[in-house]
Short mmCIF file of the C-alpha atoms (twelve columns), coordinates in Angstrom:
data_MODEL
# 
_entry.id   MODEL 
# 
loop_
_atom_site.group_PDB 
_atom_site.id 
_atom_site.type_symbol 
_atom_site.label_atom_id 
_atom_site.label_alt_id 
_atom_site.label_comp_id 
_atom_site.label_asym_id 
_atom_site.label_seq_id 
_atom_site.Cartn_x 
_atom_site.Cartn_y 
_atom_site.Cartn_z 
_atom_site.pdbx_PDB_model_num 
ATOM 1   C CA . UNK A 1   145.954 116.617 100.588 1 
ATOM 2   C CA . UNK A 2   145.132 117.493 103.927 1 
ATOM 3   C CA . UNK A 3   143.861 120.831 105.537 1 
ATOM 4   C CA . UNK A 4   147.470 122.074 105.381 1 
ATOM 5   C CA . UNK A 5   147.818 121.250 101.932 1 
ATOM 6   C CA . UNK A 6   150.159 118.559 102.375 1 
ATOM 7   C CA . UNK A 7   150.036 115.226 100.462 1 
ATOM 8   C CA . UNK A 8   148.707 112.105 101.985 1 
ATOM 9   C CA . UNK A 9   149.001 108.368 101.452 1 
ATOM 10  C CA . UNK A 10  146.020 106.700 101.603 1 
ATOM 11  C CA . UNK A 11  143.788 103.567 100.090 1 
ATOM 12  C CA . UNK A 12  140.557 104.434 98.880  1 
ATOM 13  C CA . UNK A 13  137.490 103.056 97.502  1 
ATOM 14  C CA . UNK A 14  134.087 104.306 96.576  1 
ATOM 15  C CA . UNK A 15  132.576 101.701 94.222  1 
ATOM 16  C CA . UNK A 16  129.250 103.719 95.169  1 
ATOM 17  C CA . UNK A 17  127.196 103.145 92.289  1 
ATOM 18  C CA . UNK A 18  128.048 99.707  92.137  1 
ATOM 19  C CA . UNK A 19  125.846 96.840  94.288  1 
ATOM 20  C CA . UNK A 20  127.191 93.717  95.510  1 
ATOM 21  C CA . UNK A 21  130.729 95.337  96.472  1 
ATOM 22  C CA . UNK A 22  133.261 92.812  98.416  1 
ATOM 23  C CA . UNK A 23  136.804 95.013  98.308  1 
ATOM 24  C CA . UNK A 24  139.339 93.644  100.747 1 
ATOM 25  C CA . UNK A 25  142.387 95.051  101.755 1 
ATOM 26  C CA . UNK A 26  144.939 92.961  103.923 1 
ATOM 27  C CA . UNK A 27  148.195 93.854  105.803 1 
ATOM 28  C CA . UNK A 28  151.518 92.009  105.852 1 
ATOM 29  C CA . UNK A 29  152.257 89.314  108.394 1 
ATOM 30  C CA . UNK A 30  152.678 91.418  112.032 1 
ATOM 31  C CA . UNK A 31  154.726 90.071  114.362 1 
ATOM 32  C CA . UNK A 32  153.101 89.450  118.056 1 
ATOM 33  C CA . UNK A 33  156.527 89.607  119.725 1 
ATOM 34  C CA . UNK A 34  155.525 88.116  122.530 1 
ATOM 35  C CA . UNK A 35  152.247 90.023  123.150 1 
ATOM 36  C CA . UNK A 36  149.175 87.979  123.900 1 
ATOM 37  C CA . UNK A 37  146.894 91.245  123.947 1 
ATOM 38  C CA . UNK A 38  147.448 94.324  120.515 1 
ATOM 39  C CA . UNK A 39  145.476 96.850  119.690 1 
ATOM 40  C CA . UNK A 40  144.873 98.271  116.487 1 
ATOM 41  C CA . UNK A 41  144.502 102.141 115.709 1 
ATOM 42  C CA . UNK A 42  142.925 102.964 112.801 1 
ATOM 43  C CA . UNK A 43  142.133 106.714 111.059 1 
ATOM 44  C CA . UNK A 44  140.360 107.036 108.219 1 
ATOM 45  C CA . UNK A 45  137.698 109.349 106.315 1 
ATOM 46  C CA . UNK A 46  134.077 108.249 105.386 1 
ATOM 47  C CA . UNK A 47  131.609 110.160 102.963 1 
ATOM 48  C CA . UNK A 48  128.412 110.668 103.785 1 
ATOM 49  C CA . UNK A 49  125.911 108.197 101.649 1 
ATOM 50  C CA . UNK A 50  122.751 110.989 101.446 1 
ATOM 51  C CA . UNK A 51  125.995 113.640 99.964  1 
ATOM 52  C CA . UNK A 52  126.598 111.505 97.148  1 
ATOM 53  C CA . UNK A 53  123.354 112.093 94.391  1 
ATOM 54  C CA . UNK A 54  122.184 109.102 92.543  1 
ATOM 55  C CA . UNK A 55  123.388 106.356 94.591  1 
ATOM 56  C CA . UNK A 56  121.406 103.064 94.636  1 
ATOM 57  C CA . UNK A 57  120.513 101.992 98.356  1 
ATOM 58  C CA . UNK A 58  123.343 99.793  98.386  1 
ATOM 59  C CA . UNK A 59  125.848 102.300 99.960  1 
ATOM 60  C CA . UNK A 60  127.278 101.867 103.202 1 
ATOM 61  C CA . UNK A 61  128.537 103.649 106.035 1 
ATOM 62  C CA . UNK A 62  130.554 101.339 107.533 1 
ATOM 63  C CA . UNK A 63  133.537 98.747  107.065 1 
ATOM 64  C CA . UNK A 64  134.653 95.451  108.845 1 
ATOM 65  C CA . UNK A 65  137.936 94.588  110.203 1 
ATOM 66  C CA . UNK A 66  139.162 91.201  110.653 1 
ATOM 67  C CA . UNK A 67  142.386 89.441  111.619 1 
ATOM 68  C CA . UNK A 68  143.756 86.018  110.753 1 
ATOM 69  C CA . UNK A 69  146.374 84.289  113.177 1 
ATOM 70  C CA . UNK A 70  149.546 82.579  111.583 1 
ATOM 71  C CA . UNK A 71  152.806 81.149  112.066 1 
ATOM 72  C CA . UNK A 72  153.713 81.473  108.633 1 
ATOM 73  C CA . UNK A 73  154.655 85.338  107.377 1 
ATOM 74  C CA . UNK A 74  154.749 84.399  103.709 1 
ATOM 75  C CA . UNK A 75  150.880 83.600  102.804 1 
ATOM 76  C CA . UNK A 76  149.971 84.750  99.693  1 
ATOM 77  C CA . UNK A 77  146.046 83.858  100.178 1 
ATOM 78  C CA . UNK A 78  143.387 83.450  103.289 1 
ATOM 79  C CA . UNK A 79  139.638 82.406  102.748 1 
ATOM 80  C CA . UNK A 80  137.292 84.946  103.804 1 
ATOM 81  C CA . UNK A 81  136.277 82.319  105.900 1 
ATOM 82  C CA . UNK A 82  139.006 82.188  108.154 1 
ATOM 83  C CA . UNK A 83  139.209 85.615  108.988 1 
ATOM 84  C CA . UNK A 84  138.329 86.547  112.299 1 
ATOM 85  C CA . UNK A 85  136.107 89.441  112.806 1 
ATOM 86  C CA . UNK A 86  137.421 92.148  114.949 1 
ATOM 87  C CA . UNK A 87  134.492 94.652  114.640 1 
ATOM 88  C CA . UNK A 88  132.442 96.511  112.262 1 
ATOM 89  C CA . UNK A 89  133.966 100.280 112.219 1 
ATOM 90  C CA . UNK A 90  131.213 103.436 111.886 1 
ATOM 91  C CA . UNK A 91  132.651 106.614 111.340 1 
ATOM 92  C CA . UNK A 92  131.920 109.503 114.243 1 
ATOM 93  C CA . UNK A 93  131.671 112.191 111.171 1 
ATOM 94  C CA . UNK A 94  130.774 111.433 108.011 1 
ATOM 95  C CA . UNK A 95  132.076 114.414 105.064 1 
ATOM 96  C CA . UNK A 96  130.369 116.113 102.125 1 
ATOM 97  C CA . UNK A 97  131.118 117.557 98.992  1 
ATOM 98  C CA . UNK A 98  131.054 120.452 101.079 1 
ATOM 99  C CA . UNK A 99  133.696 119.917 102.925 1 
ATOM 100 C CA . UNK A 100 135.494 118.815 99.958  1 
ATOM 101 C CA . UNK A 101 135.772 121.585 98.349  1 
ATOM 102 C CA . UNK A 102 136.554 123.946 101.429 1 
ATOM 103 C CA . UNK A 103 139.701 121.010 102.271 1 
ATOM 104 C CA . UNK A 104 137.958 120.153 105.630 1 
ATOM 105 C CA . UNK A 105 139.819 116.657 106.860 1 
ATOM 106 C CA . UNK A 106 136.968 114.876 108.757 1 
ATOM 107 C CA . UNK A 107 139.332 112.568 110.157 1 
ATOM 108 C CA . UNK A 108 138.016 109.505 112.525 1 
ATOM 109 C CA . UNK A 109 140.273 107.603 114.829 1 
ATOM 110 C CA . UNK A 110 138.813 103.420 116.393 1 
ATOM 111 C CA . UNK A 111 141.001 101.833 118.877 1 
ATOM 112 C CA . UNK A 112 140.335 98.382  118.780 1 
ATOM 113 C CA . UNK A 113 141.949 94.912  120.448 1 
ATOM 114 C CA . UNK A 114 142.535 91.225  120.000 1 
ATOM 115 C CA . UNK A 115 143.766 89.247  122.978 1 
ATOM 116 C CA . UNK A 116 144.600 85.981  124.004 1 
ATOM 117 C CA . UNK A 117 146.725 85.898  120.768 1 
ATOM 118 C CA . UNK A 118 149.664 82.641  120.838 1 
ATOM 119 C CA . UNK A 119 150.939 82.152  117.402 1 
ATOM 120 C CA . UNK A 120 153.907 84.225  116.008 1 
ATOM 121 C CA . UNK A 121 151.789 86.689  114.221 1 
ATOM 122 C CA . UNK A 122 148.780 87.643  112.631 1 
ATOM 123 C CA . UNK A 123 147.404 89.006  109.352 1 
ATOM 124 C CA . UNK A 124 145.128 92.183  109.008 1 
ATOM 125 C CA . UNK A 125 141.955 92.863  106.682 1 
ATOM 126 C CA . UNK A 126 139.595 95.500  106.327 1 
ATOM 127 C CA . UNK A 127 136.478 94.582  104.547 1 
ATOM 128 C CA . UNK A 128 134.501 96.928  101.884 1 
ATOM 129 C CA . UNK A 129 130.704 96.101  101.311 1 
ATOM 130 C CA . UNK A 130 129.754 99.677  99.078  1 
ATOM 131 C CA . UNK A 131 131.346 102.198 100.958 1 
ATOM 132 C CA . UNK A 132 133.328 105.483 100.088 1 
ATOM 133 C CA . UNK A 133 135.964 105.549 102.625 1 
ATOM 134 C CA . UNK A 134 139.688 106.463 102.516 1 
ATOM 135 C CA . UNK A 135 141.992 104.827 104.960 1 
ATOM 136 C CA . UNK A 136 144.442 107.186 106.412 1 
ATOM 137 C CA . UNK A 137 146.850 105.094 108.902 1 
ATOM 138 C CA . UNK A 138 146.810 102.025 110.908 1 
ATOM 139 C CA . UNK A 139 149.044 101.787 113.813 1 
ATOM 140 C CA . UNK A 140 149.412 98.258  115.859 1 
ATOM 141 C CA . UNK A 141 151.041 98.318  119.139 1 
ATOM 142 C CA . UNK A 142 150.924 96.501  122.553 1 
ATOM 143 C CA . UNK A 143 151.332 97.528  126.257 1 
ATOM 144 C CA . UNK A 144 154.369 96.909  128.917 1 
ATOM 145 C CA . UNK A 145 155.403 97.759  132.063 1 
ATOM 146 C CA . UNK A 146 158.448 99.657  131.946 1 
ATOM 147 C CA . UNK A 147 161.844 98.485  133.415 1 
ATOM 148 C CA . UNK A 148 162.052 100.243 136.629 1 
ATOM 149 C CA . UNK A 149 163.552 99.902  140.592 1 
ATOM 150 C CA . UNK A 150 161.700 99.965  143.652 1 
ATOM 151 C CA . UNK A 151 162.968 98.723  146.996 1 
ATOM 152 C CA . UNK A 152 166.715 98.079  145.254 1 
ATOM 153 C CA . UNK A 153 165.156 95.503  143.117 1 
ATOM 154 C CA . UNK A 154 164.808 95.614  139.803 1 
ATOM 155 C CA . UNK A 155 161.956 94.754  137.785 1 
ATOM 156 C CA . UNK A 156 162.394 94.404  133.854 1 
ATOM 157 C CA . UNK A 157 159.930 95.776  130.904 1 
ATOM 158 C CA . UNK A 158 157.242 93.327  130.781 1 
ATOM 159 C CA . UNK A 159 154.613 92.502  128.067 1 
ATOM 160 C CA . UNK A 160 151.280 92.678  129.861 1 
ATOM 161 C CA . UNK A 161 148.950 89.575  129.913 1 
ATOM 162 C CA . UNK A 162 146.029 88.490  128.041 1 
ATOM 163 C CA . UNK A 163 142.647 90.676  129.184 1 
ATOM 164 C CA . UNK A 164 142.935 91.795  132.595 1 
ATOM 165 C CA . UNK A 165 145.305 89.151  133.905 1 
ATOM 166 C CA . UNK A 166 148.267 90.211  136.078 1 
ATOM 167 C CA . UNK A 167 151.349 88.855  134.945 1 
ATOM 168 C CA . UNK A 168 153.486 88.248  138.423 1 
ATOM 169 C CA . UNK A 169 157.212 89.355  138.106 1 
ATOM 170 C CA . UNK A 170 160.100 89.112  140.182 1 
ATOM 171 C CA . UNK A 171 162.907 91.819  140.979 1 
ATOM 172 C CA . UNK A 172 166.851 91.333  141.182 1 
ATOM 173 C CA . UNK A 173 168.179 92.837  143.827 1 
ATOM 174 C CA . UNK A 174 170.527 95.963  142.640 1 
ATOM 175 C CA . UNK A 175 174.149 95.994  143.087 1 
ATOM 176 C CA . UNK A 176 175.307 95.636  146.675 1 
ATOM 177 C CA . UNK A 177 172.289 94.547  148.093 1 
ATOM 178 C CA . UNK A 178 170.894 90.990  149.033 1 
ATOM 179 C CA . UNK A 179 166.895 89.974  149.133 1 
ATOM 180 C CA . UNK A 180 165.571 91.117  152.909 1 
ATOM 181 C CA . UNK A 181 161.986 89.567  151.494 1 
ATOM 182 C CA . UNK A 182 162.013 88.219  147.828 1 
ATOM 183 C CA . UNK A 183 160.832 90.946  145.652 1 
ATOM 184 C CA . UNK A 184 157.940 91.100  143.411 1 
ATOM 185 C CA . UNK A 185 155.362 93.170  141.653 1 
ATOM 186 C CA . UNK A 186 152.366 92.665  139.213 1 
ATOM 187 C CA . UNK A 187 152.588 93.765  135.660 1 
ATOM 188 C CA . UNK A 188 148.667 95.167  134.979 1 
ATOM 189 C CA . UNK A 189 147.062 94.846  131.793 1 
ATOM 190 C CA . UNK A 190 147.318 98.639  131.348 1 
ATOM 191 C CA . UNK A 191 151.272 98.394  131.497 1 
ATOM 192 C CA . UNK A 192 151.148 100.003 135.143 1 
ATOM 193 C CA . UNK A 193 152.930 98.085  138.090 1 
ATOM 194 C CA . UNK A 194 151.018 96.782  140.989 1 
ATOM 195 C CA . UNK A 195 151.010 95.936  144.506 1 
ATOM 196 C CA . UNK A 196 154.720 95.722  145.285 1 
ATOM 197 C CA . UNK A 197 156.010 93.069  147.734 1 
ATOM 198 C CA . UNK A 198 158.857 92.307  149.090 1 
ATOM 199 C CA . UNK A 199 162.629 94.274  149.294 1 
ATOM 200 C CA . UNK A 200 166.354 94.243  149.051 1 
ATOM 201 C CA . UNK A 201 168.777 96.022  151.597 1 
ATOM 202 C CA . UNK A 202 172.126 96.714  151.308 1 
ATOM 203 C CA . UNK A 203 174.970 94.749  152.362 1 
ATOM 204 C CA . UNK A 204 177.084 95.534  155.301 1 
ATOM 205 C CA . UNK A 205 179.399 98.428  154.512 1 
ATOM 206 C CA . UNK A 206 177.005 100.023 151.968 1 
ATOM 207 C CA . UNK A 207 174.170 102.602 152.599 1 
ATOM 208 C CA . UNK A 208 170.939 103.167 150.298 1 
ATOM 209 C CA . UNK A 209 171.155 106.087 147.612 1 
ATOM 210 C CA . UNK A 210 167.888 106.490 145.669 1 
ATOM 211 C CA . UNK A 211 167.909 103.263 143.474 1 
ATOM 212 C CA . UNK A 212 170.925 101.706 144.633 1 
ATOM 213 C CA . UNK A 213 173.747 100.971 147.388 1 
ATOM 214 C CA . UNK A 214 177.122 102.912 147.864 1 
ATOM 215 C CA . UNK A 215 179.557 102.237 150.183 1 
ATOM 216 C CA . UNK A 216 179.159 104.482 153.499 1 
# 
């Protein structure tokens, strides 16, 4: 339940007492959809190790997160050795019994990214070496510049590129209008448009009107 007493869906472990812990949890197959660049959001709760009484030294504060590209969405098993590891994820605040009892939802949110992804899709694993964590949501998206007019051109949504490469796109000219200079703008890899070049202009008989041409 969460601070507002509502219930919550979560995956847990806390094999605490127990050494030599190696708890994985893995996603479905996620498609890339084009996207060479995702990020992964991830909340979850972590308890304190010194809150817990008569834990071994074993008990960890942290979890790993690993991903495994694929072009096939049905595997049933990956060897921990082919994972990829994204990161090793700390929580920012740790919770006690204390905060157990009074309902207080220490609640961490990680942003992390893979890039430079090509196959159709990729698997997703978090990793559990002793730790008492509960794993609240994980949300995967990508970036895009959205479909938008400048200069009568048109420029469509657009998956950004790999790191901080700028993916070149070109506009079509809007109804009624004809290339004056052939249009183009860069897609950023923060899904903002960049440097515009280039126009359209109306044909004869037609004037300019915001985003497009109507006849005078």
């Amino acid at each position: 339940m969460d601070e507002r007493n509502t219930p919550m869906r979560t995956y847990q472990v806390c094999n605490v007492m127990e050494a030599n812990q190696n708890n994985w949890l893995r996603t479905r197959h996620i498609s890339r959809e084009g996207a060479q660049r995702v990020y992964i959001e991830i909340k979850f709760t972590l308890r304190d190790c010194n809150s817990l009484p008569g834990v071994p030294g074993t008990c960890k504060e942290t979890f790993n997160m690993y991903y495994y590209e694929s072009n096939n969405p049905n595997l049933w098993f990956i060897k921990e050795s082919q994972y990829v590891k994204i990161d090793t994820i700390a929580a920012d605040e740790s919770f006690t019994q204390v905060d157990v009892g009074d309902r207080v939802m220490k609640l961490n949110t990680e942003v992390r990214d893979i890039s430079n992804l090509s196959k159709k899709g990729f698997y997703l694993a978090f990793q559990d070496l002793g730790a008492c964590i509960a794993l609240v949501s994980v949300r995967v998206f990508y970036k895009k510049c959205p479909l938008t007019v400048l200069n009568l051109a048109q420029f469509p949504d657009t998956i950004t590129g790999g790191d901080t490469a700028l993916v070149e796109v070109h506009g079509l000219c809007v109804n009624a209008s004809e290339e004056f200079e052939a249009p183009k703008m860069y897609c950023s890899a923060d899904g903002g448009w960049l440097v515009p070049i280039g126009r359209c202009v109306c044909k004869p008989g037609f004037e300019e009107s915001k985003d497009f041409c109507q006849r005078k």
